[in-house]
Amino acid sequence: MKKFTISTVALLTVLSLTACGTTPVEISCEDAKLAMENPHTKLIDVREIEEHAESNITGNILIPLNTISENSLFGRRIKKDDHVIAYCRSGNRSMAAYDKLKELGYENVQS
């Protein structure tokens, strides 16, 4: 019973931290703006082309989620040791992009 209780408390703690946006994966708008001052930070817009055309952040690189690949990143000079920040409209696609980027070997990725 004690083991179950400790595991339950640990799980609830992780879930509450995730819900509060404190996971190391996420970055605030303010911190993203500061990060963009570094030339090794790449801001990737993972929305669709039409959404990007409607509005976008200066200095971003458009790579729609379904086109993220080793070739699309290399072609845009995004290196595996760059700080990569993915963004979209609601955060769902940027989190999926985070997963794809990590699978491709990118270590310093945020959403």
Tab-separated table of N, CA and C in Angstrom, residues 3-68:
chain	number	residue	atom	x	y	z
A	3	LYS	N	3.867	1.671	-1.216
A	3	LYS	CA	4.464	1.846	-2.543
A	3	LYS	C	3.457	2.461	-3.513
A	4	PHE	N	2.218	2.001	-3.454
A	4	PHE	CA	1.173	2.534	-4.310
A	4	PHE	C	0.938	4.014	-4.009
A	5	THR	N	0.915	4.383	-2.760
A	5	THR	CA	0.671	5.768	-2.362
A	5	THR	C	1.780	6.682	-2.859
A	6	ILE	N	3.025	6.254	-2.709
A	6	ILE	CA	4.156	7.069	-3.170
A	6	ILE	C	4.093	7.229	-4.685
A	7	SER	N	3.800	6.156	-5.398
A	7	SER	CA	3.694	6.226	-6.854
A	7	SER	C	2.560	7.141	-7.275
A	8	THR	N	1.445	7.063	-6.570
A	8	THR	CA	0.293	7.913	-6.884
A	8	THR	C	0.631	9.377	-6.667
A	9	VAL	N	1.288	9.690	-5.569
A	9	VAL	CA	1.678	11.076	-5.273
A	9	VAL	C	2.652	11.572	-6.336
A	10	ALA	N	3.615	10.747	-6.719
A	10	ALA	CA	4.585	11.144	-7.741
A	10	ALA	C	3.896	11.419	-9.068
A	11	LEU	N	2.968	10.559	-9.449
A	11	LEU	CA	2.237	10.747	-10.701
A	11	LEU	C	1.406	12.021	-10.667
A	12	LEU	N	0.711	12.261	-9.583
A	12	LEU	CA	-0.095	13.473	-9.463
A	12	LEU	C	0.769	14.728	-9.510
A	13	THR	N	1.950	14.664	-8.932
A	13	THR	CA	2.868	15.805	-8.976
A	13	THR	C	3.291	16.098	-10.402
A	14	VAL	N	3.657	15.060	-11.153
A	14	VAL	CA	4.062	15.240	-12.554
A	14	VAL	C	2.909	15.816	-13.368
A	15	LEU	N	1.716	15.284	-13.198
A	15	LEU	CA	0.555	15.772	-13.938
A	15	LEU	C	0.250	17.222	-13.595
A	16	SER	N	0.364	17.585	-12.344
A	16	SER	CA	0.061	18.973	-11.969
A	16	SER	C	1.108	19.930	-12.522
A	17	LEU	N	2.367	19.523	-12.521
A	17	LEU	CA	3.406	20.371	-13.097
A	17	LEU	C	3.204	20.543	-14.589
A	18	THR	N	2.827	19.473	-15.276
A	18	THR	CA	2.576	19.547	-16.710
A	18	THR	C	1.400	20.466	-16.999
A	19	ALA	N	0.358	20.365	-16.222
A	19	ALA	CA	-0.821	21.203	-16.425
A	19	ALA	C	-0.509	22.668	-16.187
A	20	CYS	N	0.459	22.962	-15.355
A	20	CYS	CA	0.817	24.349	-15.050
A	20	CYS	C	1.808	24.915	-16.049
A	21	GLY	N	2.240	24.114	-17.012
A	21	GLY	CA	3.166	24.609	-18.023
A	21	GLY	C	4.585	24.757	-17.516
A	22	THR	N	5.010	23.929	-16.570
A	22	THR	CA	6.354	24.063	-16.032
A	22	THR	C	7.294	22.980	-16.532
A	23	THR	N	6.883	22.221	-17.532
A	23	THR	CA	7.777	21.207	-18.063
A	23	THR	C	8.905	21.914	-18.814
A	24	PRO	N	10.097	21.326	-18.843
A	24	PRO	CA	11.215	21.974	-19.523
A	24	PRO	C	11.013	22.098	-21.022
A	25	VAL	N	10.007	21.417	-21.547
A	25	VAL	CA	9.717	21.455	-22.973
A	25	VAL	C	9.119	22.800	-23.367
A	26	GLU	N	8.334	23.368	-22.510
A	26	GLU	CA	7.604	24.587	-22.833
A	26	GLU	C	8.435	25.833	-22.538
A	27	ILE	N	8.174	26.878	-23.308
A	27	ILE	CA	8.878	28.135	-23.118
A	27	ILE	C	7.848	29.265	-23.163
A	28	SER	N	8.035	30.244	-22.315
A	28	SER	CA	7.116	31.384	-22.305
A	28	SER	C	7.430	32.303	-23.484
A	29	CYS	N	6.487	33.149	-23.824
A	29	CYS	CA	6.700	34.115	-24.912
A	29	CYS	C	7.877	35.038	-24.597
A	30	GLU	N	7.960	35.471	-23.344
A	30	GLU	CA	9.042	36.374	-22.940
A	30	GLU	C	10.403	35.698	-23.091
A	31	ASP	N	10.500	34.435	-22.630
A	31	ASP	CA	11.767	33.718	-22.747
A	31	ASP	C	12.108	33.417	-24.205
A	32	ALA	N	11.097	33.166	-25.025
A	32	ALA	CA	11.333	32.927	-26.452
A	32	ALA	C	11.889	34.186	-27.118
A	33	LYS	N	11.336	35.345	-26.756
A	33	LYS	CA	11.850	36.608	-27.310
A	33	LYS	C	13.313	36.806	-26.948
A	34	LEU	N	13.658	36.529	-25.706
A	34	LEU	CA	15.057	36.649	-25.272
A	34	LEU	C	15.937	35.641	-26.002
A	35	ALA	N	15.449	34.425	-26.153
A	35	ALA	CA	16.226	33.379	-26.821
A	35	ALA	C	16.513	33.751	-28.274
A	36	MET	N	15.591	34.460	-28.908
A	36	MET	CA	15.749	34.818	-30.314
A	36	MET	C	16.908	35.789	-30.551
A	37	GLU	N	17.432	36.375	-29.497
A	37	GLU	CA	18.597	37.250	-29.636
A	37	GLU	C	19.861	36.442	-29.944
A	38	ASN	N	19.835	35.152	-29.663
A	38	ASN	CA	20.961	34.270	-29.930
A	38	ASN	C	20.845	33.747	-31.365
A	39	PRO	N	21.896	33.891	-32.176
A	39	PRO	CA	21.818	33.415	-33.568
A	39	PRO	C	21.678	31.900	-33.695
A	40	HIS	N	21.920	31.156	-32.622
A	40	HIS	CA	21.773	29.702	-32.662
A	40	HIS	C	20.376	29.252	-32.246
A	41	THR	N	19.483	30.204	-32.040
A	41	THR	CA	18.086	29.873	-31.747
A	41	THR	C	17.302	29.967	-33.040
A	42	LYS	N	16.575	28.919	-33.347
A	42	LYS	CA	15.753	28.875	-34.555
A	42	LYS	C	14.296	28.751	-34.147
A	43	LEU	N	13.473	29.675	-34.606
A	43	LEU	CA	12.045	29.685	-34.325
A	43	LEU	C	11.328	29.052	-35.514
A	44	ILE	N	10.692	27.905	-35.274
A	44	ILE	CA	10.044	27.173	-36.356
A	44	ILE	C	8.531	27.268	-36.209
A	45	ASP	N	7.894	27.777	-37.261
A	45	ASP	CA	6.430	27.831	-37.342
A	45	ASP	C	5.984	26.522	-37.973
A	46	VAL	N	5.261	25.705	-37.201
A	46	VAL	CA	4.853	24.389	-37.710
A	46	VAL	C	3.401	24.378	-38.199
A	47	ARG	N	2.838	25.575	-38.393
A	47	ARG	CA	1.474	25.671	-38.926
A	47	ARG	C	1.504	25.436	-40.437
A	48	GLU	N	0.334	25.425	-41.038
A	48	GLU	CA	0.224	25.254	-42.489
A	48	GLU	C	0.566	26.573	-43.200
A	49	ILE	N	0.862	26.469	-44.476
A	49	ILE	CA	1.274	27.627	-45.278
A	49	ILE	C	0.229	28.739	-45.217
A	50	GLU	N	-1.053	28.382	-45.308
A	50	GLU	CA	-2.126	29.381	-45.294
A	50	GLU	C	-2.163	30.145	-43.980
A	51	GLU	N	-1.973	29.428	-42.871
A	51	GLU	CA	-1.963	30.075	-41.558
A	51	GLU	C	-0.771	31.018	-41.427
A	52	HIS	N	0.367	30.574	-41.924
A	52	HIS	CA	1.588	31.377	-41.879
A	52	HIS	C	1.410	32.671	-42.677
A	53	ALA	N	0.733	32.565	-43.820
A	53	ALA	CA	0.512	33.739	-44.674
A	53	ALA	C	-0.371	34.779	-43.984
A	54	GLU	N	-1.298	34.311	-43.141
A	54	GLU	CA	-2.187	35.235	-42.430
A	54	GLU	C	-1.446	36.046	-41.381
A	55	SER	N	-0.559	35.409	-40.642
A	55	SER	CA	0.239	36.107	-39.632
A	55	SER	C	1.413	35.225	-39.248
A	56	ASN	N	2.530	35.872	-38.940
A	56	ASN	CA	3.700	35.124	-38.501
A	56	ASN	C	4.634	36.029	-37.720
A	57	ILE	N	5.572	35.421	-37.049
A	57	ILE	CA	6.541	36.140	-36.224
A	57	ILE	C	7.788	36.400	-37.059
A	58	THR	N	8.272	37.621	-37.028
A	58	THR	CA	9.472	37.983	-37.768
A	58	THR	C	10.639	37.100	-37.346
A	59	GLY	N	11.356	36.595	-38.326
A	59	GLY	CA	12.523	35.774	-38.058
A	59	GLY	C	12.235	34.292	-37.942
A	60	ASN	N	10.988	33.893	-38.135
A	60	ASN	CA	10.645	32.474	-38.027
A	60	ASN	C	10.964	31.732	-39.319
A	61	ILE	N	10.966	30.411	-39.214
A	61	ILE	CA	11.186	29.542	-40.363
A	61	ILE	C	9.943	28.654	-40.484
A	62	LEU	N	9.286	28.696	-41.616
A	62	LEU	CA	8.089	27.881	-41.820
A	62	LEU	C	8.474	26.457	-42.217
A	63	ILE	N	8.094	25.512	-41.372
A	63	ILE	CA	8.225	24.092	-41.687
A	63	ILE	C	6.962	23.426	-41.151
A	64	PRO	N	5.923	23.297	-41.989
A	64	PRO	CA	4.692	22.670	-41.516
A	64	PRO	C	4.970	21.315	-40.866
A	65	LEU	N	4.206	20.998	-39.849
A	65	LEU	CA	4.421	19.783	-39.065
A	65	LEU	C	4.598	18.549	-39.934
A	66	ASN	N	3.747	18.381	-40.925
A	66	ASN	CA	3.802	17.154	-41.738
A	66	ASN	C	5.003	17.111	-42.687
A	67	THR	N	5.813	18.177	-42.713
A	67	THR	CA	6.995	18.180	-43.583
A	67	THR	C	8.305	18.133	-42.799
A	68	ILE	N	8.224	18.049	-41.478
A	68	ILE	CA	9.452	18.010	-40.681
A	68	ILE	C	10.190	16.709	-40.966
